[in-house]
Coordinates of C-alpha atoms in Angstrom, one line a residue:
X27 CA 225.6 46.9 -2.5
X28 CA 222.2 47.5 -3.5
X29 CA 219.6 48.9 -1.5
X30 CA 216.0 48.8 -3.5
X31 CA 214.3 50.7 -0.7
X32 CA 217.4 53.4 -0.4
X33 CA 217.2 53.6 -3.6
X34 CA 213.2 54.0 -4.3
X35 CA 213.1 56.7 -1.1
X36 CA 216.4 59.0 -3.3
X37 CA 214.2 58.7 -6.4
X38 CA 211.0 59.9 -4.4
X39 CA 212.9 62.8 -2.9
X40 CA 214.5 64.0 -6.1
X41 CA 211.3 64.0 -8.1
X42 CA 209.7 65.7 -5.1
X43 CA 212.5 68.4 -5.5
X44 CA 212.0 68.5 -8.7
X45 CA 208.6 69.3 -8.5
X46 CA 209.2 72.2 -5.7
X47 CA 211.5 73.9 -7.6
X48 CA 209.7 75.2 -10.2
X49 CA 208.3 78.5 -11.6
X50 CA 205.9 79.6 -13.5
X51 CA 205.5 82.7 -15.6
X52 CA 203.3 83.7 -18.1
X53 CA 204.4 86.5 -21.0
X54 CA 202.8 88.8 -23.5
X55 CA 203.9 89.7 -26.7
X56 CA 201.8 92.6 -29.1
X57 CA 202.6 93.6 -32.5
X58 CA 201.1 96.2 -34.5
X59 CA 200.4 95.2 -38.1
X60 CA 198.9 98.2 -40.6
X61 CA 195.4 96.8 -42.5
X62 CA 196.2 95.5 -46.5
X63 CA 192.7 94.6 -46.7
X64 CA 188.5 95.4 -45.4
X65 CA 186.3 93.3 -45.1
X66 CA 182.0 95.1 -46.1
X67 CA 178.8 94.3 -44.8
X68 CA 177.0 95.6 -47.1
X69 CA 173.2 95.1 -47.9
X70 CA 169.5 96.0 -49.5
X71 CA 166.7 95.8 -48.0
X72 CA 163.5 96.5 -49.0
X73 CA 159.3 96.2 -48.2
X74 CA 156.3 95.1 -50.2
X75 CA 153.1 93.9 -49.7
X76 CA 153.5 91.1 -52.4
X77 CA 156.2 88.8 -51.7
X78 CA 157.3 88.1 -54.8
X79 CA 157.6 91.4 -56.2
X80 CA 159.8 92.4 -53.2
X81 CA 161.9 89.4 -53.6
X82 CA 162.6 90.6 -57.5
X83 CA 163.0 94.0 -56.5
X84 CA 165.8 93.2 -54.3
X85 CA 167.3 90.8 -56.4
X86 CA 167.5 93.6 -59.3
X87 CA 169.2 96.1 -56.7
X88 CA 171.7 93.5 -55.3
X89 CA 172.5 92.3 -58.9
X90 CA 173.6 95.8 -59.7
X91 CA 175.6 96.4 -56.5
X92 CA 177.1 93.1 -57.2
X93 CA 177.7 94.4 -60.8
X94 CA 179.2 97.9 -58.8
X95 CA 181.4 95.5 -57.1
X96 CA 182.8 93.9 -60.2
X97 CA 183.3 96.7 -61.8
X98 CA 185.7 98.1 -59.8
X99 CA 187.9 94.9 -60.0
X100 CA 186.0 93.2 -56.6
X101 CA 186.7 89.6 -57.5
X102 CA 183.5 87.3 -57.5
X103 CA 185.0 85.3 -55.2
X104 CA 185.4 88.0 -52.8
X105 CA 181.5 88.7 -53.2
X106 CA 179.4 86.4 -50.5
X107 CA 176.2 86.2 -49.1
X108 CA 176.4 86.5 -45.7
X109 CA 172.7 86.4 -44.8
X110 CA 169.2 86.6 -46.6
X111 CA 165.9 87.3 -44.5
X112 CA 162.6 87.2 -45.1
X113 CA 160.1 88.4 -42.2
X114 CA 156.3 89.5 -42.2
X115 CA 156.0 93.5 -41.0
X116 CA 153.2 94.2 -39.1
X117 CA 151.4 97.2 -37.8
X118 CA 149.6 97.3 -34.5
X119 CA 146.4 99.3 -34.1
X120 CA 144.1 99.7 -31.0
X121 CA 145.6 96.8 -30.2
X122 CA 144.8 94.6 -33.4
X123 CA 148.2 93.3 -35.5
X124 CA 147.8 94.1 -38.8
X125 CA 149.9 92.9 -41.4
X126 CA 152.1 95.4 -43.3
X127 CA 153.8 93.1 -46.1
X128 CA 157.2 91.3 -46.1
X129 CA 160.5 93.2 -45.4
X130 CA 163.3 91.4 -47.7
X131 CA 166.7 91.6 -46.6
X132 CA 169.9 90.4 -48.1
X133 CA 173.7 91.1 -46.7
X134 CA 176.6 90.7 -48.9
X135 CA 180.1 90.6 -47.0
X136 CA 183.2 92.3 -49.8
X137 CA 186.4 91.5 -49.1
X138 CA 188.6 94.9 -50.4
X139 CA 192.3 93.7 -51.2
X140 CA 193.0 97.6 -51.8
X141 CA 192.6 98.8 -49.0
X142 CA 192.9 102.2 -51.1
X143 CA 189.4 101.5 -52.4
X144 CA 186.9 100.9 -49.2
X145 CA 185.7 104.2 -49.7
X146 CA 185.4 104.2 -53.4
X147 CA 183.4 100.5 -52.8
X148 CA 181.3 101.8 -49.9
X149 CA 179.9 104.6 -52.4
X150 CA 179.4 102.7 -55.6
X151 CA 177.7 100.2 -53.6
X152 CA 175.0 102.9 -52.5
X153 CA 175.1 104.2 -55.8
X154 CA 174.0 101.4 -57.0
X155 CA 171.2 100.7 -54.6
X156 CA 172.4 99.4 -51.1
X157 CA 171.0 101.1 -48.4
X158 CA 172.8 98.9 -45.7
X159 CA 176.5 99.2 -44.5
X160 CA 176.6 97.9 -41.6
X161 CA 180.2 96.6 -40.6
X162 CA 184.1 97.3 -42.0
X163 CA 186.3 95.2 -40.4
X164 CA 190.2 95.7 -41.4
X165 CA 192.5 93.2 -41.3
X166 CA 195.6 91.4 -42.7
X167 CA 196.3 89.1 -45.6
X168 CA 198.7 87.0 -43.7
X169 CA 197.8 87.2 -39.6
X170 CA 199.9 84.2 -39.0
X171 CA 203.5 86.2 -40.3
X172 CA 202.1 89.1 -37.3
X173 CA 201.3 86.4 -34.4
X174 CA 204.3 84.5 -34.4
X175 CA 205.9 87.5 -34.3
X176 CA 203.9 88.2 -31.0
X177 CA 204.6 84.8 -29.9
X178 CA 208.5 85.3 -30.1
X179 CA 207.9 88.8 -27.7
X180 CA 205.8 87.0 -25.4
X181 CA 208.8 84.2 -25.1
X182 CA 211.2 86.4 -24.7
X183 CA 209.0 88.2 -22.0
X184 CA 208.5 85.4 -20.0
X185 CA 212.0 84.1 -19.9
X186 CA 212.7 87.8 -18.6
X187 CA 210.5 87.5 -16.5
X188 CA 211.7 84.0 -14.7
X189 CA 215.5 85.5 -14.9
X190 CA 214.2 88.2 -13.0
X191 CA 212.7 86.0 -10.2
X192 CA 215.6 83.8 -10.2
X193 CA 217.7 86.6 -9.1
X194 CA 215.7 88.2 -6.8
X195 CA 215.5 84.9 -4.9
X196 CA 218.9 84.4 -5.5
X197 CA 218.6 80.5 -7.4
X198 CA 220.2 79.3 -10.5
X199 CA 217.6 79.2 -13.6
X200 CA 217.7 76.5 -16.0
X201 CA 217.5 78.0 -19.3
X202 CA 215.3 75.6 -21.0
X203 CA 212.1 75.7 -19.7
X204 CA 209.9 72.4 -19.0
X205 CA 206.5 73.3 -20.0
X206 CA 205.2 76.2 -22.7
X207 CA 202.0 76.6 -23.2
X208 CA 200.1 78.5 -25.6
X209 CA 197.1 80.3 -23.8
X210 CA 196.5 83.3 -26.2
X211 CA 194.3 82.8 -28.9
X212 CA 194.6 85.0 -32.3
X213 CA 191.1 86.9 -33.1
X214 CA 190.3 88.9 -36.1
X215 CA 189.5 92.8 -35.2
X216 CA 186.4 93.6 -33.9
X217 CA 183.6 95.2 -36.9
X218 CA 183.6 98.4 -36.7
X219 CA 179.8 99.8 -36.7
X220 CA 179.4 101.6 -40.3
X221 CA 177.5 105.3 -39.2
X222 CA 174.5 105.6 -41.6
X223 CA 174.8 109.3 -41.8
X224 CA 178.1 109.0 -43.8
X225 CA 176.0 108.0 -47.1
X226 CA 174.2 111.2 -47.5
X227 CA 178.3 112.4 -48.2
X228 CA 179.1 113.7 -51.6
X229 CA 182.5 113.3 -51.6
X230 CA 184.4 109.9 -51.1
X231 CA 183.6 107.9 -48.0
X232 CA 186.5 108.6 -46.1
X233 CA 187.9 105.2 -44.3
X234 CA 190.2 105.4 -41.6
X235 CA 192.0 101.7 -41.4
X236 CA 193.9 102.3 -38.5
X237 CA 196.2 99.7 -36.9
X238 CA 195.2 95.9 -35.8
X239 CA 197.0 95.0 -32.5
X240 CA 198.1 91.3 -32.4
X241 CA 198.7 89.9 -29.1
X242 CA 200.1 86.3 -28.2
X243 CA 200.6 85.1 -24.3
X244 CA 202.1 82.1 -23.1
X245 CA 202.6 80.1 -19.7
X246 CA 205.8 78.7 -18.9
X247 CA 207.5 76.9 -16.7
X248 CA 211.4 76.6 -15.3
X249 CA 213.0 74.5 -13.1
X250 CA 215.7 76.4 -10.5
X251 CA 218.6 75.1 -8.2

């Protein structure tokens, strides 16, 4: 016979159990991945009382570290302006502002593909008339390969995780969890500050790329018995 009320009040209490019995974890996953590429800041800047001849002049010196860059097989499409100021200079006396002239300044951000070459592009760059590095920043060509890599670990860390619970509480886990949610978000390495004092150098620039550390974490939930 059927009972709409029994059954409504079974469905209630099953969906309430359903919703008691659950757990949720969260996992991390890291991955070291070695540097294929660097990414410059590299820049001229320059003063002059007229503003126009201080805009040529650094034109001609970026042209020719621009011209540095391509010579060593820096592709023009890995040659961008990253930003170009212009800003009045002022001296202040007894009080009084007293204008200076006009400081030009224009950053170019080099993307290295080999990797081999950072130093030889930091020097040629000076060479040819920056007087600006002020960021390398290593990375990899293909970050995405790394963090789902990191992803998998930080799956497989979670699920340990819940089966460790489980037992400890002494409940049956369903393998297959209900809910997995992505809360890690993939962030290229930090710039690493360029130290000025490394141009006066002789020698090749040496660049230390070091390692990138990729991290994924993840939130999700089981259901136990």
């Amino acid at each position: 016979m059927y009972y709409p009320g029994y059954q409504n009040t079974m469905s209630e209490h099953l969906y309430r159990q359903a919703k008691t019995n659950r757990m949720t974890v969260t996992g991390e996953g890291t991955v070291s991945a070695t540097p294929d590429q660097a990414i410059i800041t590299i820049g001229v800047i320059n003063e002059g009382q007229n503003l126009s001849a201080a805009q040529k002049e650094n034109a001609d010196k970026t042209a020719a570290v621009i011209q540095g860059m391509l010579s060593l097989g820096i592709s023009q499409s890995d040659i961008q302006t990253s930003s170009y100021r212009i800003d009045p200079q002022y001296n202040y006396e007894n009080g009084q502002q007293i204008f200076r002239g006009y400081r030009v300044e224009h950053q170019l951000q080099v993307t290295v593909k080999d990797i081999r070459k950072t130093g030889q592009v930091i020097d040629t760059a000076v060479a040819s008339g920056a007087n600006s590095v002020s960021s390398i920043q290593f990375t990899v060509s293909n970050p995405d390969a790394f963090y789902n890599q990191a992803l998998t670990l930080a799956i497989q860390n979670a699920q340990q995780k819940a089966i460790t619970m489980a037992r400890s509480f002494g409940v049956t886990l369903q393998p297959v969890p209900v809910v997995v949610q992505e809360i890690s978000q993939q962030l290229p390495p930090r710039p690493v500050p360029f130290q000025a004092a490394m141009l006066a150098q002789s020698a090749e620039t040496p660049i230390q790329p070091g390692e990138n550390r990729i991290t994924a974490t993840v939130k999700v939930e089981y259901t136990y018995s």
